[in-house]
Amino acid sequence: SAVISQKPSRDICQRGTSLTIQCQVDSQVTMMFWYRQQPGQSLTLIATANQGSEATYESGFVIDKFPISRPNLTFSTLTVSNMSPEDSSIYLCSGGQTYTEAFFGQGTRLTVV
Amino acid sequence: GDSVTQMEGPVTLSEEAFLTINCTYTATGYPSLFWYVQYPGEGLQLLLKATKADDKGSNKGFEATYRKETTSFHLEKGSVQVSDSAVYFCALSDQNRGSTLGRLYFGRGTQLTVWP
């Protein structure tokens, strides 16, 4: 199994600013994923990040709003840009060889005021 | 499209009570079904899974049976403990049998609190 460390664990941010969330895996993984859970909603996939290529975004999510980096096989970042209160959510990172064989971080609870 | 509908929470039970958390799904093809659990301060972790109709997944006293006729995958435990207090997520993967490339679709999660 893999251990995934995500930080920050929570943050309160001003609208219009950006926050970068870091995800570190203790072993090399092929795929890394970023999810979002808005209050009362389902956990939803934002994008899939593979090393050496552009992230693949799901419908409703765009690179300008959620730029993702994947510089190597153990690390990824997600930036939430130009934040508004609607971006207040829990953001989850996961990593593994496939979607269903992935391990999850503990999440970042973001509040935008 | 594929989706999961999960029982609204929170659920509060006394220790040793019987637990059911309902989960139904909408999918084409032959999805695999999962239950994940998130304990306080920890990441989601896989609790159990079933990959085809009538399969029963089980782990730590929890069980769920893949019911294609009712498109359901309800989570059950006969006697809950305080340590079972967590958030439980139902999920499906649109992978076809034999493929591991399918993405995950999650429900909204159900908070379970067990009192001593």
mmCIF file with all atom_site columns, N, CA, C and O in Angstrom, chain B residues 1-55:
data_model
loop_
_atom_site.group_PDB
_atom_site.id
_atom_site.type_symbol
_atom_site.label_atom_id
_atom_site.label_alt_id
_atom_site.label_comp_id
_atom_site.label_asym_id
_atom_site.label_entity_id
_atom_site.label_seq_id
_atom_site.pdbx_PDB_ins_code
_atom_site.Cartn_x
_atom_site.Cartn_y
_atom_site.Cartn_z
_atom_site.occupancy
_atom_site.B_iso_or_equiv
_atom_site.pdbx_formal_charge
_atom_site.auth_seq_id
_atom_site.auth_comp_id
_atom_site.auth_asym_id
_atom_site.auth_atom_id
_atom_site.pdbx_PDB_model_num
ATOM 1   N N  . GLY B 1 1  ? -25.653 9.373   -17.413 1.00 0.00 ? 1  GLY B N  1
ATOM 2   C CA . GLY B 1 1  ? -24.323 8.872   -17.104 1.00 0.00 ? 1  GLY B CA 1
ATOM 3   C C  . GLY B 1 1  ? -24.324 8.049   -15.834 1.00 0.00 ? 1  GLY B C  1
ATOM 4   O O  . GLY B 1 1  ? -25.343 7.913   -15.152 1.00 0.00 ? 1  GLY B O  1
ATOM 5   N N  . ASP B 1 2  ? -23.173 7.492   -15.531 1.00 0.00 ? 2  ASP B N  1
ATOM 6   C CA . ASP B 1 2  ? -23.044 6.684   -14.320 1.00 0.00 ? 2  ASP B CA 1
ATOM 7   C C  . ASP B 1 2  ? -23.150 7.549   -13.065 1.00 0.00 ? 2  ASP B C  1
ATOM 8   O O  . ASP B 1 2  ? -22.624 8.663   -13.036 1.00 0.00 ? 2  ASP B O  1
ATOM 9   N N  . SER B 1 3  ? -23.815 7.008   -12.044 1.00 0.00 ? 3  SER B N  1
ATOM 10  C CA . SER B 1 3  ? -23.961 7.760   -10.804 1.00 0.00 ? 3  SER B CA 1
ATOM 11  C C  . SER B 1 3  ? -24.280 6.826   -9.645  1.00 0.00 ? 3  SER B C  1
ATOM 12  O O  . SER B 1 3  ? -24.695 5.683   -9.845  1.00 0.00 ? 3  SER B O  1
ATOM 13  N N  . VAL B 1 4  ? -24.079 7.351   -8.442  1.00 0.00 ? 4  VAL B N  1
ATOM 14  C CA . VAL B 1 4  ? -24.351 6.608   -7.218  1.00 0.00 ? 4  VAL B CA 1
ATOM 15  C C  . VAL B 1 4  ? -25.229 7.474   -6.318  1.00 0.00 ? 4  VAL B C  1
ATOM 16  O O  . VAL B 1 4  ? -24.936 8.657   -6.125  1.00 0.00 ? 4  VAL B O  1
ATOM 17  N N  . THR B 1 5  ? -26.275 6.889   -5.770  1.00 0.00 ? 5  THR B N  1
ATOM 18  C CA . THR B 1 5  ? -27.142 7.573   -4.816  1.00 0.00 ? 5  THR B CA 1
ATOM 19  C C  . THR B 1 5  ? -27.028 6.874   -3.481  1.00 0.00 ? 5  THR B C  1
ATOM 20  O O  . THR B 1 5  ? -27.253 5.671   -3.374  1.00 0.00 ? 5  THR B O  1
ATOM 21  N N  . GLN B 1 6  ? -26.685 7.650   -2.486  1.00 0.00 ? 6  GLN B N  1
ATOM 22  C CA . GLN B 1 6  ? -26.371 7.076   -1.191  1.00 0.00 ? 6  GLN B CA 1
ATOM 23  C C  . GLN B 1 6  ? -27.306 7.641   -0.140  1.00 0.00 ? 6  GLN B C  1
ATOM 24  O O  . GLN B 1 6  ? -27.732 8.801   -0.225  1.00 0.00 ? 6  GLN B O  1
ATOM 25  N N  . MET B 1 7  ? -27.608 6.812   0.818   1.00 0.00 ? 7  MET B N  1
ATOM 26  C CA . MET B 1 7  ? -28.493 7.174   1.916   1.00 0.00 ? 7  MET B CA 1
ATOM 27  C C  . MET B 1 7  ? -28.019 8.451   2.595   1.00 0.00 ? 7  MET B C  1
ATOM 28  O O  . MET B 1 7  ? -26.829 8.620   2.868   1.00 0.00 ? 7  MET B O  1
ATOM 29  N N  . GLU B 1 8  ? -28.973 9.355   2.870   1.00 0.00 ? 8  GLU B N  1
ATOM 30  C CA . GLU B 1 8  ? -28.638 10.594  3.551   1.00 0.00 ? 8  GLU B CA 1
ATOM 31  C C  . GLU B 1 8  ? -28.251 10.288  4.989   1.00 0.00 ? 8  GLU B C  1
ATOM 32  O O  . GLU B 1 8  ? -28.794 9.403   5.624   1.00 0.00 ? 8  GLU B O  1
ATOM 33  N N  . GLY B 1 9  ? -27.327 11.073  5.506   1.00 0.00 ? 9  GLY B N  1
ATOM 34  C CA . GLY B 1 9  ? -26.967 10.921  6.909   1.00 0.00 ? 9  GLY B CA 1
ATOM 35  C C  . GLY B 1 9  ? -27.385 12.138  7.697   1.00 0.00 ? 9  GLY B C  1
ATOM 36  O O  . GLY B 1 9  ? -28.149 12.959  7.187   1.00 0.00 ? 9  GLY B O  1
ATOM 37  N N  . PRO B 1 10 ? -26.835 12.309  8.869   1.00 0.00 ? 10 PRO B N  1
ATOM 38  C CA . PRO B 1 10 ? -25.992 11.342  9.561   1.00 0.00 ? 10 PRO B CA 1
ATOM 39  C C  . PRO B 1 10 ? -26.801 10.204  10.170  1.00 0.00 ? 10 PRO B C  1
ATOM 40  O O  . PRO B 1 10 ? -28.007 10.312  10.352  1.00 0.00 ? 10 PRO B O  1
ATOM 41  N N  . VAL B 1 11 ? -26.119 9.099   10.425  1.00 0.00 ? 11 VAL B N  1
ATOM 42  C CA . VAL B 1 11 ? -26.708 7.946   11.089  1.00 0.00 ? 11 VAL B CA 1
ATOM 43  C C  . VAL B 1 11 ? -26.076 7.823   12.468  1.00 0.00 ? 11 VAL B C  1
ATOM 44  O O  . VAL B 1 11 ? -24.859 7.848   12.599  1.00 0.00 ? 11 VAL B O  1
ATOM 45  N N  . THR B 1 12 ? -26.934 7.721   13.474  1.00 0.00 ? 12 THR B N  1
ATOM 46  C CA . THR B 1 12 ? -26.456 7.597   14.852  1.00 0.00 ? 12 THR B CA 1
ATOM 47  C C  . THR B 1 12 ? -27.016 6.307   15.442  1.00 0.00 ? 12 THR B C  1
ATOM 48  O O  . THR B 1 12 ? -28.233 6.084   15.393  1.00 0.00 ? 12 THR B O  1
ATOM 49  N N  . LEU B 1 13 ? -26.139 5.459   15.952  1.00 0.00 ? 13 LEU B N  1
ATOM 50  C CA . LEU B 1 13 ? -26.545 4.172   16.512  1.00 0.00 ? 13 LEU B CA 1
ATOM 51  C C  . LEU B 1 13 ? -25.868 3.928   17.851  1.00 0.00 ? 13 LEU B C  1
ATOM 52  O O  . LEU B 1 13 ? -24.807 4.503   18.133  1.00 0.00 ? 13 LEU B O  1
ATOM 53  N N  . SER B 1 14 ? -26.474 3.060   18.635  1.00 0.00 ? 14 SER B N  1
ATOM 54  C CA . SER B 1 14 ? -25.836 2.583   19.863  1.00 0.00 ? 14 SER B CA 1
ATOM 55  C C  . SER B 1 14 ? -24.946 1.397   19.525  1.00 0.00 ? 14 SER B C  1
ATOM 56  O O  . SER B 1 14 ? -25.185 0.678   18.543  1.00 0.00 ? 14 SER B O  1
ATOM 57  N N  . GLU B 1 15 ? -23.928 1.213   20.330  1.00 0.00 ? 15 GLU B N  1
ATOM 58  C CA . GLU B 1 15 ? -23.037 0.067   20.132  1.00 0.00 ? 15 GLU B CA 1
ATOM 59  C C  . GLU B 1 15 ? -23.844 -1.227  20.094  1.00 0.00 ? 15 GLU B C  1
ATOM 60  O O  . GLU B 1 15 ? -24.823 -1.389  20.820  1.00 0.00 ? 15 GLU B O  1
ATOM 61  N N  . GLU B 1 16 ? -23.429 -2.150  19.214  1.00 0.00 ? 16 GLU B N  1
ATOM 62  C CA . GLU B 1 16 ? -24.047 -3.464  19.002  1.00 0.00 ? 16 GLU B CA 1
ATOM 63  C C  . GLU B 1 16 ? -25.335 -3.395  18.185  1.00 0.00 ? 16 GLU B C  1
ATOM 64  O O  . GLU B 1 16 ? -25.949 -4.441  17.941  1.00 0.00 ? 16 GLU B O  1
ATOM 65  N N  . ALA B 1 17 ? -25.738 -2.232  17.736  1.00 0.00 ? 17 ALA B N  1
ATOM 66  C CA . ALA B 1 17 ? -26.922 -2.137  16.871  1.00 0.00 ? 17 ALA B CA 1
ATOM 67  C C  . ALA B 1 17 ? -26.580 -2.629  15.470  1.00 0.00 ? 17 ALA B C  1
ATOM 68  O O  . ALA B 1 17 ? -25.418 -2.727  15.082  1.00 0.00 ? 17 ALA B O  1
ATOM 69  N N  . PHE B 1 18 ? -27.634 -2.916  14.708  1.00 0.00 ? 18 PHE B N  1
ATOM 70  C CA . PHE B 1 18 ? -27.484 -3.347  13.312  1.00 0.00 ? 18 PHE B CA 1
ATOM 71  C C  . PHE B 1 18 ? -27.413 -2.119  12.408  1.00 0.00 ? 18 PHE B C  1
ATOM 72  O O  . PHE B 1 18 ? -28.166 -1.165  12.579  1.00 0.00 ? 18 PHE B O  1
ATOM 73  N N  . LEU B 1 19 ? -26.508 -2.183  11.443  1.00 0.00 ? 19 LEU B N  1
ATOM 74  C CA . LEU B 1 19 ? -26.310 -1.059  10.532  1.00 0.00 ? 19 LEU B CA 1
ATOM 75  C C  . LEU B 1 19 ? -26.695 -1.434  9.111   1.00 0.00 ? 19 LEU B C  1
ATOM 76  O O  . LEU B 1 19 ? -26.300 -2.500  8.607   1.00 0.00 ? 19 LEU B O  1
ATOM 77  N N  . THR B 1 20 ? -27.429 -0.554  8.460   1.00 0.00 ? 20 THR B N  1
ATOM 78  C CA . THR B 1 20 ? -27.618 -0.608  7.014   1.00 0.00 ? 20 THR B CA 1
ATOM 79  C C  . THR B 1 20 ? -27.428 0.789   6.462   1.00 0.00 ? 20 THR B C  1
ATOM 80  O O  . THR B 1 20 ? -28.050 1.737   6.968   1.00 0.00 ? 20 THR B O  1
ATOM 81  N N  . ILE B 1 21 ? -26.601 0.916   5.460   1.00 0.00 ? 21 ILE B N  1
ATOM 82  C CA . ILE B 1 21 ? -26.475 2.162   4.702   1.00 0.00 ? 21 ILE B CA 1
ATOM 83  C C  . ILE B 1 21 ? -26.816 1.821   3.257   1.00 0.00 ? 21 ILE B C  1
ATOM 84  O O  . ILE B 1 21 ? -26.157 1.000   2.628   1.00 0.00 ? 21 ILE B O  1
ATOM 85  N N  . ASN B 1 22 ? -27.865 2.456   2.752   1.00 0.00 ? 22 ASN B N  1
ATOM 86  C CA . ASN B 1 22 ? -28.354 2.132   1.412   1.00 0.00 ? 22 ASN B CA 1
ATOM 87  C C  . ASN B 1 22 ? -27.543 2.816   0.323   1.00 0.00 ? 22 ASN B C  1
ATOM 88  O O  . ASN B 1 22 ? -27.128 3.971   0.469   1.00 0.00 ? 22 ASN B O  1
ATOM 89  N N  . CYS B 1 23 ? -27.363 2.090   -0.768  1.00 0.00 ? 23 CYS B N  1
ATOM 90  C CA . CYS B 1 23 ? -26.667 2.619   -1.928  1.00 0.00 ? 23 CYS B CA 1
ATOM 91  C C  . CYS B 1 23 ? -27.297 2.026   -3.176  1.00 0.00 ? 23 CYS B C  1
ATOM 92  O O  . CYS B 1 23 ? -27.428 0.796   -3.280  1.00 0.00 ? 23 CYS B O  1
ATOM 93  N N  . THR B 1 24 ? -27.692 2.870   -4.105  1.00 0.00 ? 24 THR B N  1
ATOM 94  C CA . THR B 1 24 ? -28.168 2.409   -5.400  1.00 0.00 ? 24 THR B CA 1
ATOM 95  C C  . THR B 1 24 ? -27.343 3.097   -6.486  1.00 0.00 ? 24 THR B C  1
ATOM 96  O O  . THR B 1 24 ? -26.756 4.150   -6.262  1.00 0.00 ? 24 THR B O  1
ATOM 97  N N  . TYR B 1 25 ? -27.334 2.500   -7.652  1.00 0.00 ? 25 TYR B N  1
ATOM 98  C CA . TYR B 1 25 ? -26.469 3.032   -8.708  1.00 0.00 ? 25 TYR B CA 1
ATOM 99  C C  . TYR B 1 25 ? -27.185 3.039   -10.052 1.00 0.00 ? 25 TYR B C  1
ATOM 100 O O  . TYR B 1 25 ? -28.177 2.330   -10.261 1.00 0.00 ? 25 TYR B O  1
ATOM 101 N N  . THR B 1 26 ? -26.661 3.850   -10.939 1.00 0.00 ? 26 THR B N  1
ATOM 102 C CA . THR B 1 26 ? -27.076 3.883   -12.336 1.00 0.00 ? 26 THR B CA 1
ATOM 103 C C  . THR B 1 26 ? -25.823 3.719   -13.166 1.00 0.00 ? 26 THR B C  1
ATOM 104 O O  . THR B 1 26 ? -24.848 4.456   -12.977 1.00 0.00 ? 26 THR B O  1
ATOM 105 N N  . ALA B 1 27 ? -25.819 2.733   -14.051 1.00 0.00 ? 27 ALA B N  1
ATOM 106 C CA . ALA B 1 27 ? -24.629 2.493   -14.859 1.00 0.00 ? 27 ALA B CA 1
ATOM 107 C C  . ALA B 1 27 ? -24.992 1.687   -16.090 1.00 0.00 ? 27 ALA B C  1
ATOM 108 O O  . ALA B 1 27 ? -25.964 0.934   -16.087 1.00 0.00 ? 27 ALA B O  1
ATOM 109 N N  . THR B 1 28 ? -24.187 1.843   -17.113 1.00 0.00 ? 28 THR B N  1
ATOM 110 C CA . THR B 1 28 ? -24.276 0.972   -18.278 1.00 0.00 ? 28 THR B CA 1
ATOM 111 C C  . THR B 1 28 ? -23.166 -0.059  -18.149 1.00 0.00 ? 28 THR B C  1
ATOM 112 O O  . THR B 1 28 ? -22.210 0.108   -17.403 1.00 0.00 ? 28 THR B O  1
ATOM 113 N N  . GLY B 1 29 ? -23.320 -1.133  -18.866 1.00 0.00 ? 29 GLY B N  1
ATOM 114 C CA . GLY B 1 29 ? -22.256 -2.132  -18.835 1.00 0.00 ? 29 GLY B CA 1
ATOM 115 C C  . GLY B 1 29 ? -22.239 -2.910  -17.543 1.00 0.00 ? 29 GLY B C  1
ATOM 116 O O  . GLY B 1 29 ? -23.276 -3.165  -16.916 1.00 0.00 ? 29 GLY B O  1
ATOM 117 N N  . TYR B 1 30 ? -21.033 -3.248  -17.116 1.00 0.00 ? 30 TYR B N  1
ATOM 118 C CA . TYR B 1 30 ? -20.857 -4.113  -15.950 1.00 0.00 ? 30 TYR B CA 1
ATOM 119 C C  . TYR B 1 30 ? -19.930 -3.430  -14.946 1.00 0.00 ? 30 TYR B C  1
ATOM 120 O O  . TYR B 1 30 ? -18.746 -3.736  -14.884 1.00 0.00 ? 30 TYR B O  1
ATOM 121 N N  . PRO B 1 31 ? -20.476 -2.507  -14.142 1.00 0.00 ? 31 PRO B N  1
ATOM 122 C CA . PRO B 1 31 ? -19.606 -1.783  -13.209 1.00 0.00 ? 31 PRO B CA 1
ATOM 123 C C  . PRO B 1 31 ? -19.151 -2.677  -12.061 1.00 0.00 ? 31 PRO B C  1
ATOM 124 O O  . PRO B 1 31 ? -19.781 -3.682  -11.746 1.00 0.00 ? 31 PRO B O  1
ATOM 125 N N  . SER B 1 32 ? -18.051 -2.282  -11.448 1.00 0.00 ? 32 SER B N  1
ATOM 126 C CA . SER B 1 32 ? -17.655 -2.824  -10.156 1.00 0.00 ? 32 SER B CA 1
ATOM 127 C C  . SER B 1 32 ? -18.146 -1.859  -9.082  1.00 0.00 ? 32 SER B C  1
ATOM 128 O O  . SER B 1 32 ? -18.268 -0.659  -9.326  1.00 0.00 ? 32 SER B O  1
ATOM 129 N N  . LEU B 1 33 ? -18.423 -2.378  -7.900  1.00 0.00 ? 33 LEU B N  1
ATOM 130 C CA . LEU B 1 33 ? -18.986 -1.569  -6.819  1.00 0.00 ? 33 LEU B CA 1
ATOM 131 C C  . LEU B 1 33 ? -18.083 -1.628  -5.591  1.00 0.00 ? 33 LEU B C  1
ATOM 132 O O  . LEU B 1 33 ? -17.466 -2.666  -5.313  1.00 0.00 ? 33 LEU B O  1
ATOM 133 N N  . PHE B 1 34 ? -18.038 -0.507  -4.870  1.00 0.00 ? 34 PHE B N  1
ATOM 134 C CA . PHE B 1 34 ? -17.093 -0.367  -3.764  1.00 0.00 ? 34 PHE B CA 1
ATOM 135 C C  . PHE B 1 34 ? -17.752 0.361   -2.587  1.00 0.00 ? 34 PHE B C  1
ATOM 136 O O  . PHE B 1 34 ? -18.655 1.171   -2.770  1.00 0.00 ? 34 PHE B O  1
ATOM 137 N N  . TRP B 1 35 ? -17.267 0.058   -1.414  1.00 0.00 ? 35 TRP B N  1
ATOM 138 C CA . TRP B 1 35 ? -17.482 0.893   -0.243  1.00 0.00 ? 35 TRP B CA 1
ATOM 139 C C  . TRP B 1 35 ? -16.120 1.339   0.284   1.00 0.00 ? 35 TRP B C  1
ATOM 140 O O  . TRP B 1 35 ? -15.212 0.516   0.468   1.00 0.00 ? 35 TRP B O  1
ATOM 141 N N  . TYR B 1 36 ? -16.017 2.668   0.484   1.00 0.00 ? 36 TYR B N  1
ATOM 142 C CA . TYR B 1 36 ? -14.830 3.249   1.088   1.00 0.00 ? 36 TYR B CA 1
ATOM 143 C C  . TYR B 1 36 ? -15.213 3.806   2.460   1.00 0.00 ? 36 TYR B C  1
ATOM 144 O O  . TYR B 1 36 ? -16.363 4.209   2.684   1.00 0.00 ? 36 TYR B O  1
ATOM 145 N N  . VAL B 1 37 ? -14.229 3.879   3.361   1.00 0.00 ? 37 VAL B N  1
ATOM 146 C CA . VAL B 1 37 ? -14.457 4.430   4.688   1.00 0.00 ? 37 VAL B CA 1
ATOM 147 C C  . VAL B 1 37 ? -13.389 5.481   4.969   1.00 0.00 ? 37 VAL B C  1
ATOM 148 O O  . VAL B 1 37 ? -12.223 5.328   4.571   1.00 0.00 ? 37 VAL B O  1
ATOM 149 N N  . GLN B 1 38 ? -13.799 6.562   5.620   1.00 0.00 ? 38 GLN B N  1
ATOM 150 C CA . GLN B 1 38 ? -12.848 7.598   6.021   1.00 0.00 ? 38 GLN B CA 1
ATOM 151 C C  . GLN B 1 38 ? -12.989 7.833   7.514   1.00 0.00 ? 38 GLN B C  1
ATOM 152 O O  . GLN B 1 38 ? -13.990 8.408   7.968   1.00 0.00 ? 38 GLN B O  1
ATOM 153 N N  . TYR B 1 39 ? -12.001 7.385   8.269   1.00 0.00 ? 39 TYR B N  1
ATOM 154 C CA . TYR B 1 39 ? -11.971 7.624   9.707   1.00 0.00 ? 39 TYR B CA 1
ATOM 155 C C  . TYR B 1 39 ? -11.479 9.048   9.956   1.00 0.00 ? 39 TYR B C  1
ATOM 156 O O  . TYR B 1 39 ? -10.776 9.636   9.130   1.00 0.00 ? 39 TYR B O  1
ATOM 157 N N  . PRO B 1 40 ? -11.839 9.626   11.096  1.00 0.00 ? 40 PRO B N  1
ATOM 158 C CA . PRO B 1 40 ? -11.455 11.016  11.384  1.00 0.00 ? 40 PRO B CA 1
ATOM 159 C C  . PRO B 1 40 ? -9.955  11.257  11.218  1.00 0.00 ? 40 PRO B C  1
ATOM 160 O O  . PRO B 1 40 ? -9.133  10.515  11.754  1.00 0.00 ? 40 PRO B O  1
ATOM 161 N N  . GLY B 1 41 ? -9.606  12.268  10.420  1.00 0.00 ? 41 GLY B N  1
ATOM 162 C CA . GLY B 1 41 ? -8.215  12.644  10.233  1.00 0.00 ? 41 GLY B CA 1
ATOM 163 C C  . GLY B 1 41 ? -7.434  11.760  9.289   1.00 0.00 ? 41 GLY B C  1
ATOM 164 O O  . GLY B 1 41 ? -6.227  11.954  9.128   1.00 0.00 ? 41 GLY B O  1
ATOM 165 N N  . GLU B 1 42 ? -8.097  10.794  8.659   1.00 0.00 ? 42 GLU B N  1
ATOM 166 C CA . GLU B 1 42 ? -7.391  9.878   7.759   1.00 0.00 ? 42 GLU B CA 1
ATOM 167 C C  . GLU B 1 42 ? -7.928  9.977   6.338   1.00 0.00 ? 42 GLU B C  1
ATOM 168 O O  . GLU B 1 42 ? -8.950  10.590  6.089   1.00 0.00 ? 42 GLU B O  1
ATOM 169 N N  . GLY B 1 43 ? -7.217  9.368   5.384   1.00 0.00 ? 43 GLY B N  1
ATOM 170 C CA . GLY B 1 43 ? -7.675  9.322   4.011   1.00 0.00 ? 43 GLY B CA 1
ATOM 171 C C  . GLY B 1 43 ? -8.713  8.229   3.799   1.00 0.00 ? 43 GLY B C  1
ATOM 172 O O  . GLY B 1 43 ? -8.862  7.325   4.612   1.00 0.00 ? 43 GLY B O  1
ATOM 173 N N  . LEU B 1 44 ? -9.422  8.345   2.680   1.00 0.00 ? 44 LEU B N  1
ATOM 174 C CA . LEU B 1 44 ? -10.357 7.271   2.313   1.00 0.00 ? 44 LEU B CA 1
ATOM 175 C C  . LEU B 1 44 ? -9.584  5.968   2.158   1.00 0.00 ? 44 LEU B C  1
ATOM 176 O O  . LEU B 1 44 ? -8.469  5.954   1.633   1.00 0.00 ? 44 LEU B O  1
ATOM 177 N N  . GLN B 1 45 ? -10.190 4.902   2.587   1.00 0.00 ? 45 GLN B N  1
ATOM 178 C CA . GLN B 1 45 ? -9.580  3.596   2.353   1.00 0.00 ? 45 GLN B CA 1
ATOM 179 C C  . GLN B 1 45 ? -10.655 2.616   1.913   1.00 0.00 ? 45 GLN B C  1
ATOM 180 O O  . GLN B 1 45 ? -11.803 2.700   2.336   1.00 0.00 ? 45 GLN B O  1
ATOM 181 N N  . LEU B 1 46 ? -10.250 1.710   1.062   1.00 0.00 ? 46 LEU B N  1
ATOM 182 C CA . LEU B 1 46 ? -11.179 0.731   0.534   1.00 0.00 ? 46 LEU B CA 1
ATOM 183 C C  . LEU B 1 46 ? -11.627 -0.205  1.653   1.00 0.00 ? 46 LEU B C  1
ATOM 184 O O  . LEU B 1 46 ? -10.798 -0.789  2.358   1.00 0.00 ? 46 LEU B O  1
ATOM 185 N N  . LEU B 1 47 ? -12.954 -0.370  1.799   1.00 0.00 ? 47 LEU B N  1
ATOM 186 C CA . LEU B 1 47 ? -13.490 -1.261  2.818   1.00 0.00 ? 47 LEU B CA 1
ATOM 187 C C  . LEU B 1 47 ? -13.825 -2.625  2.213   1.00 0.00 ? 47 LEU B C  1
ATOM 188 O O  . LEU B 1 47 ? -13.439 -3.656  2.744   1.00 0.00 ? 47 LEU B O  1
ATOM 189 N N  . LEU B 1 48 ? -14.541 -2.612  1.095   1.00 0.00 ? 48 LEU B N  1
ATOM 190 C CA . LEU B 1 48 ? -14.866 -3.857  0.417   1.00 0.00 ? 48 LEU B CA 1
ATOM 191 C C  . LEU B 1 48 ? -15.296 -3.555  -1.008  1.00 0.00 ? 48 LEU B C  1
ATOM 192 O O  . LEU B 1 48 ? -15.598 -2.415  -1.350  1.00 0.00 ? 48 LEU B O  1
ATOM 193 N N  . LYS B 1 49 ? -15.341 -4.601  -1.829  1.00 0.00 ? 49 LYS B N  1
ATOM 194 C CA . LYS B 1 49 ? -15.741 -4.406  -3.211  1.00 0.00 ? 49 LYS B CA 1
ATOM 195 C C  . LYS B 1 49 ? -16.392 -5.665  -3.757  1.00 0.00 ? 49 LYS B C  1
ATOM 196 O O  . LYS B 1 49 ? -16.259 -6.757  -3.182  1.00 0.00 ? 49 LYS B O  1
ATOM 197 N N  . ALA B 1 50 ? -17.113 -5.497  -4.866  1.00 0.00 ? 50 ALA B N  1
ATOM 198 C CA . ALA B 1 50 ? -17.708 -6.621  -5.592  1.00 0.00 ? 50 ALA B CA 1
ATOM 199 C C  . ALA B 1 50 ? -17.629 -6.296  -7.075  1.00 0.00 ? 50 ALA B C  1
ATOM 200 O O  . ALA B 1 50 ? -17.917 -5.168  -7.477  1.00 0.00 ? 50 ALA B O  1
ATOM 201 N N  . THR B 1 51 ? -17.247 -7.254  -7.876  1.00 0.00 ? 51 THR B N  1
ATOM 202 C CA . THR B 1 51 ? -16.986 -6.969  -9.287  1.00 0.00 ? 51 THR B CA 1
ATOM 203 C C  . THR B 1 51 ? -18.042 -7.526  -10.230 1.00 0.00 ? 51 THR B C  1
ATOM 204 O O  . THR B 1 51 ? -18.024 -7.194  -11.421 1.00 0.00 ? 51 THR B O  1
ATOM 205 N N  . LYS B 1 52 ? -18.958 -8.342  -9.737  1.00 0.00 ? 52 LYS B N  1
ATOM 206 C CA . LYS B 1 52 ? -20.018 -8.831  -10.625 1.00 0.00 ? 52 LYS B CA 1
ATOM 207 C C  . LYS B 1 52 ? -21.262 -9.142  -9.820  1.00 0.00 ? 52 LYS B C  1
ATOM 208 O O  . LYS B 1 52 ? -21.224 -9.283  -8.590  1.00 0.00 ? 52 LYS B O  1
ATOM 209 N N  . ALA B 1 53 ? -22.378 -9.281  -10.551 1.00 0.00 ? 53 ALA B N  1
ATOM 210 C CA . ALA B 1 53 ? -23.677 -9.500  -9.912  1.00 0.00 ? 53 ALA B CA 1
ATOM 211 C C  . ALA B 1 53 ? -23.647 -10.716 -8.993  1.00 0.00 ? 53 ALA B C  1
ATOM 212 O O  . ALA B 1 53 ? -23.034 -11.738 -9.316  1.00 0.00 ? 53 ALA B O  1
ATOM 213 N N  . ASP B 1 54 ? -24.293 -10.553 -7.834  1.00 0.00 ? 54 ASP B N  1
ATOM 214 C CA . ASP B 1 54 ? -24.431 -11.566 -6.791  1.00 0.00 ? 54 ASP B CA 1
ATOM 215 C C  . ASP B 1 54 ? -23.162 -11.791 -5.971  1.00 0.00 ? 54 ASP B C  1
ATOM 216 O O  . ASP B 1 54 ? -23.179 -12.566 -5.013  1.00 0.00 ? 54 ASP B O  1
ATOM 217 N N  . ASP B 1 55 ? -22.092 -11.108 -6.311  1.00 0.00 ? 55 ASP B N  1
ATOM 218 C CA . ASP B 1 55 ? -20.894 -11.170 -5.473  1.00 0.00 ? 55 ASP B CA 1
ATOM 219 C C  . ASP B 1 55 ? -21.177 -10.496 -4.143  1.00 0.00 ? 55 ASP B C  1
ATOM 220 O O  . ASP B 1 55 ? -21.880 -9.497  -4.072  1.00 0.00 ? 55 ASP B O  1
#
